[in-house]
mmCIF file of C-alpha atoms in Angstrom:
data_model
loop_
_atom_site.group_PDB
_atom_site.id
_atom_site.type_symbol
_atom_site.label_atom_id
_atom_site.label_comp_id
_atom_site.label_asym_id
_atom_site.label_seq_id
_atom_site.Cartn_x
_atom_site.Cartn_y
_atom_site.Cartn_z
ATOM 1 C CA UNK A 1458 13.899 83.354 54.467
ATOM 2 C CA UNK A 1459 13.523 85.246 51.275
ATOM 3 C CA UNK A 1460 16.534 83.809 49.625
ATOM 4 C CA UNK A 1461 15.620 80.335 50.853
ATOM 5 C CA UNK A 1462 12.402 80.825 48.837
ATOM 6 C CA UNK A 1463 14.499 82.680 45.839
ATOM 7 C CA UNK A 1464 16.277 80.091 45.703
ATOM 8 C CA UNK A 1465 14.076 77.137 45.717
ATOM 9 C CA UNK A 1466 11.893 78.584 43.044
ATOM 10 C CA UNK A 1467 15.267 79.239 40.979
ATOM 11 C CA UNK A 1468 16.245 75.257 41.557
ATOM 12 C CA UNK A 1469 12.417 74.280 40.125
ATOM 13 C CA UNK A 1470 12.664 76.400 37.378
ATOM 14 C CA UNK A 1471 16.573 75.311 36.258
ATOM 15 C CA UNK A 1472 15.581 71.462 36.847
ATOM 16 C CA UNK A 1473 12.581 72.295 34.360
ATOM 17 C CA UNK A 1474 14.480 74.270 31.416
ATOM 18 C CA UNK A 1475 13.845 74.016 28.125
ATOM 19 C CA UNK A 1476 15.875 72.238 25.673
ATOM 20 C CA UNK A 1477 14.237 72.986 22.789
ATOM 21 C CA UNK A 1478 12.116 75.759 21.712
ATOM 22 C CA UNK A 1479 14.941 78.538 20.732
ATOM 23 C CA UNK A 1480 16.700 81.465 22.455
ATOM 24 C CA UNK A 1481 13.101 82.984 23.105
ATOM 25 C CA UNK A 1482 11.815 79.770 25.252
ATOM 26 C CA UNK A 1483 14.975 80.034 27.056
ATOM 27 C CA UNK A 1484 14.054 84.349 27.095
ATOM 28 C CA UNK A 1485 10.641 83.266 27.974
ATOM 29 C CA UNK A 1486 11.071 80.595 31.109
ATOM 30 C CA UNK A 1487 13.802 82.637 32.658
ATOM 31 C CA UNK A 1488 11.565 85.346 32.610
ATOM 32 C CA UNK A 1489 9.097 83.305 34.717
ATOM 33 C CA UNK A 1490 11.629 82.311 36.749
ATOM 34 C CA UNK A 1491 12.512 85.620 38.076
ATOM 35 C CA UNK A 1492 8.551 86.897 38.495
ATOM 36 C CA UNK A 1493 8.143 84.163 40.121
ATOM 37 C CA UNK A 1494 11.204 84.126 42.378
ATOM 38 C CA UNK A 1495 10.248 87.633 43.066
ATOM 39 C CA UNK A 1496 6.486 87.539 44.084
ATOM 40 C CA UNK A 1497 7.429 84.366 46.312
ATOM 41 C CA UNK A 1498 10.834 85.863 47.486
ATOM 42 C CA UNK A 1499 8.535 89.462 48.459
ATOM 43 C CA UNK A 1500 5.666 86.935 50.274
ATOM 44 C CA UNK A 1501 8.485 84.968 52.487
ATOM 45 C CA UNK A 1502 9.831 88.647 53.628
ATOM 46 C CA UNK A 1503 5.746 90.361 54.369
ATOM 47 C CA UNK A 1504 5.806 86.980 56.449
ATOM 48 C CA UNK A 1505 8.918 87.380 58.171
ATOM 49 C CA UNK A 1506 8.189 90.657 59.040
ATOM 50 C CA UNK A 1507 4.592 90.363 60.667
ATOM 51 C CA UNK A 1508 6.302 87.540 62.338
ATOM 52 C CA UNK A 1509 8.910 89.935 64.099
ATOM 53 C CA UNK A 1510 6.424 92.542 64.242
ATOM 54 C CA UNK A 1511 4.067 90.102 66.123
ATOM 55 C CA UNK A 1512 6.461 88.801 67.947
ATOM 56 C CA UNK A 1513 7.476 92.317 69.343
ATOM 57 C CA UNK A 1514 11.467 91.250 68.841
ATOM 58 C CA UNK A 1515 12.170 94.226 68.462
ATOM 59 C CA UNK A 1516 11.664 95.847 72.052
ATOM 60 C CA UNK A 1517 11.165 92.390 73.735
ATOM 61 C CA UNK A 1518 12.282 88.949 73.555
ATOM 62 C CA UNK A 1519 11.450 85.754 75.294
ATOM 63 C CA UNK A 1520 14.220 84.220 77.439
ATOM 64 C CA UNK A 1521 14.839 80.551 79.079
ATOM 65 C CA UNK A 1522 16.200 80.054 81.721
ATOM 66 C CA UNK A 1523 17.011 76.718 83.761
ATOM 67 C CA UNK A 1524 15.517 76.813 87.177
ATOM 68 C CA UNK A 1525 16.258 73.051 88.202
ATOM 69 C CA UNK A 1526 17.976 70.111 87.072
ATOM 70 C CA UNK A 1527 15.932 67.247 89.323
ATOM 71 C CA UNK A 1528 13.087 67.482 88.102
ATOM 72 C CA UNK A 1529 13.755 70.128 85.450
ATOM 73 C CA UNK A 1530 11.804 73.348 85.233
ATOM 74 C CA UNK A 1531 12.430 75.894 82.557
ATOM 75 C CA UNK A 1532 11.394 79.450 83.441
ATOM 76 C CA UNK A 1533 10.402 81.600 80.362
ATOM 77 C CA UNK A 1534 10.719 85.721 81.179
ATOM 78 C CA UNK A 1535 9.770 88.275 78.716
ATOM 79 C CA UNK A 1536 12.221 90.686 78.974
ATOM 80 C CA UNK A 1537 13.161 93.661 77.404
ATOM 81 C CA UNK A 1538 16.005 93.425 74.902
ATOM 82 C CA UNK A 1539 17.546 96.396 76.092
ATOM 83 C CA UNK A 1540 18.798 94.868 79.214
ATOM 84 C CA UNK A 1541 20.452 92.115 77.377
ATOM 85 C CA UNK A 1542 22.906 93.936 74.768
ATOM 86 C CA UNK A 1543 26.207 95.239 75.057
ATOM 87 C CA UNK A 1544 27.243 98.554 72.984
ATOM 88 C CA UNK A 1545 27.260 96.267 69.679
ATOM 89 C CA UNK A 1546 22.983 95.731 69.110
ATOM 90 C CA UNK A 1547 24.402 91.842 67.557
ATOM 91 C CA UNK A 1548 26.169 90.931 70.679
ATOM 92 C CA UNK A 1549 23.486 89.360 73.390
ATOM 93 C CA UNK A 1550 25.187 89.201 76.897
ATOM 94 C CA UNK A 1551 25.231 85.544 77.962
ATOM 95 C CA UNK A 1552 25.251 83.713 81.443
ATOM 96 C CA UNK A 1553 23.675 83.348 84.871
ATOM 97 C CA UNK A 1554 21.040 85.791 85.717
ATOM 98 C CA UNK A 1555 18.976 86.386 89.183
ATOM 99 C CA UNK A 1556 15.884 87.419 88.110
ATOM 100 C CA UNK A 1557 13.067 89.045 91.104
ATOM 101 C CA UNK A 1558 9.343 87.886 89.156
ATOM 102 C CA UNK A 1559 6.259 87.148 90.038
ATOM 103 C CA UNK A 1560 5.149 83.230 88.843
ATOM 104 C CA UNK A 1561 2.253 83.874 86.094
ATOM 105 C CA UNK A 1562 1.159 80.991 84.879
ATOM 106 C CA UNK A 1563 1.265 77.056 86.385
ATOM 107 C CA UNK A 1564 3.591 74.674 85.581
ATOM 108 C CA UNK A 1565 3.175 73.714 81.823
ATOM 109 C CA UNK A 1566 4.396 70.847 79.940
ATOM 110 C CA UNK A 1567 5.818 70.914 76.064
ATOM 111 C CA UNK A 1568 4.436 74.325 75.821
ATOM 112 C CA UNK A 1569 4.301 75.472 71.799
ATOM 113 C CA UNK A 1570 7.141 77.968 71.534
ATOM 114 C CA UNK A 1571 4.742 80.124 69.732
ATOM 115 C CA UNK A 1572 1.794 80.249 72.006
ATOM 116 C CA UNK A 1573 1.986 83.536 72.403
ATOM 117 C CA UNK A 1574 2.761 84.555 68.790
ATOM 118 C CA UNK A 1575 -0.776 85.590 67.755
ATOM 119 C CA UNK A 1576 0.059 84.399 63.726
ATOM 120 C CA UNK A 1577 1.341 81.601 64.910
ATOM 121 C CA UNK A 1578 0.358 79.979 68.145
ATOM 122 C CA UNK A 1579 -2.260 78.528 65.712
ATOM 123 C CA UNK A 1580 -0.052 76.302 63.437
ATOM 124 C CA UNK A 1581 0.579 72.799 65.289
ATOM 125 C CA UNK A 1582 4.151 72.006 66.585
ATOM 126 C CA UNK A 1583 4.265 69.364 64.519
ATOM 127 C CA UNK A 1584 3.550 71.325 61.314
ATOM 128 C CA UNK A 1585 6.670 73.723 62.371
ATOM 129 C CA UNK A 1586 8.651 70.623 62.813
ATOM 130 C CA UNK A 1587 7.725 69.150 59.189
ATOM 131 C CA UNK A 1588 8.326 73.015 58.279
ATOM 132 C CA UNK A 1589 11.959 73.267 59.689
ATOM 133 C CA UNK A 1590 13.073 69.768 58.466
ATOM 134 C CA UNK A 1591 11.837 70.755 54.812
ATOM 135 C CA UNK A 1592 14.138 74.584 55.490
ATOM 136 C CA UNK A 1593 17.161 72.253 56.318
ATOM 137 C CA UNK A 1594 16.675 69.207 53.846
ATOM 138 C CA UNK A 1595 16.827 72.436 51.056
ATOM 139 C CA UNK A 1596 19.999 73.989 52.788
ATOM 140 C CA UNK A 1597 21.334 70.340 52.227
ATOM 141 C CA UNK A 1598 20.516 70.725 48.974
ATOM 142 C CA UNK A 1599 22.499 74.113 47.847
ATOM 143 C CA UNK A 1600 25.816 73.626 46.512
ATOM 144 C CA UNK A 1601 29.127 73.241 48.614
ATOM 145 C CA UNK A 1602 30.847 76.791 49.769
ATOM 146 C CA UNK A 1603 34.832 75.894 49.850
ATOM 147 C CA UNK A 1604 34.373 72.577 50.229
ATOM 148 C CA UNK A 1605 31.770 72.027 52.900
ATOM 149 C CA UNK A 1606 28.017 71.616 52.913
ATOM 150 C CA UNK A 1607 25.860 74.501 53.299
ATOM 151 C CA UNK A 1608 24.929 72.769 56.823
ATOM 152 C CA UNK A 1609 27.959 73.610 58.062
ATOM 153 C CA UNK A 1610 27.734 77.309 57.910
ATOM 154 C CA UNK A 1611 23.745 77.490 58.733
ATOM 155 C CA UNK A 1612 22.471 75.889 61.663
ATOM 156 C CA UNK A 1613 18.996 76.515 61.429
ATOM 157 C CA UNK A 1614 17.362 74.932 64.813
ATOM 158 C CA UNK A 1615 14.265 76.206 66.025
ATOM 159 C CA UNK A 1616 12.301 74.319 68.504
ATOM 160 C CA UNK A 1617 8.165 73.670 68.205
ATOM 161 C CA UNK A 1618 8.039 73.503 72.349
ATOM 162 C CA UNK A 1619 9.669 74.480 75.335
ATOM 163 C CA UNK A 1620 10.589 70.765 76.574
ATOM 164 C CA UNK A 1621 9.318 69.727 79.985
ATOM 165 C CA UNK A 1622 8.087 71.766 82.667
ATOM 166 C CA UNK A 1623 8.093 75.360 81.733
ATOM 167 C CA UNK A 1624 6.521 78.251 83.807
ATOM 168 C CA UNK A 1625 5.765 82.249 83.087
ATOM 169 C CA UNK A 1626 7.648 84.723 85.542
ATOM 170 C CA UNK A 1627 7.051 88.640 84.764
ATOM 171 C CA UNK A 1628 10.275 90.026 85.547
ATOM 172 C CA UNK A 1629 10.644 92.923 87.851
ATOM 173 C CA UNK A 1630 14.406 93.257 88.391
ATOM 174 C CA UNK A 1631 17.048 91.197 86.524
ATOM 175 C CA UNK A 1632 20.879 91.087 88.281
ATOM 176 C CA UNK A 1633 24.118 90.137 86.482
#
């Protein structure tokens, strides 16, 4: 997220350069550029971080699960991320799980994917939407890398709800 923002600030600031006004204007407005790409760049990453911190990703992550097909029900179980990685902390283990819980909450529809987030459960879905469609209209906008569009290396999907029927299970024994 910080060199998104780096970036964008960078991409203002070049569109906006000075054609006259000497070597110091040009001194001047880079120098701008790069406090300013700096304070912003610093602000995405103090966000980023009290996001994971909030979001306790370190210890624990959320995890969905597909309980039915007709109708569908999602099951969402907090889990702790030890019990999900391999010797390599980057490699998740995928693929069916049993999982012995107890049901916590009723069956929800389109729950916010951030209720529980206490920063965020507070900005509307439709504001991370807007949000996430802004982050990928600028990755459209960064040059080509060998020929292909920045798209094609990031795919940056991140979903405002849990679609359909969701419920809550606290986990007390997960099986491979």
């Amino acid at each position: 997220m910080e060199a998104i923002t780096r970036f964008s600030v960078k991409k203002d600031y070049l569109s906006n350069f000075p054609i006259g006004g000497g070597h110091e204007a040009r001194v001047e407005h880079a120098e701008k550029m790069q406090l300013e790409a700096n304070a912003k760049g610093e602000l995405a990453r103090a966000i980023t971080n009290a996001f994971k911190a909030d979001t306790r990703q370190e210890t624990t992550r959320e995890y969905y699960g597909r309980l039915a097909t007709k109708p569908s029900l999602t099951v969402i179980t907090i889990c702790d991320l030890a019990h999900f990685i391999v010797g390599d902390p980057d490699r998740l283990l995928d693929g069916t799980f049993t999982v012995l819980g107890k049901v916590i909450s009723p069956v929800e529809k389109d729950v916010p994917t951030f209720s529980r987030n206490k920063l965020l459960r507070n900005l509307a879905p439709s504001a991370l939407d807007d949000g996430i469609d802004k982050l990928n209209e600028l990755i459209d906008q960064a040059p080509e890398v060998d020929e292909k569009a920045p798209s094609e290396y990031i795919d940056f999907k991140l979903d405002s709800r849990v679609r359909g029927s969701s419920i809550r299970v606290m986990p007390l024994a997960v099986y491979s």
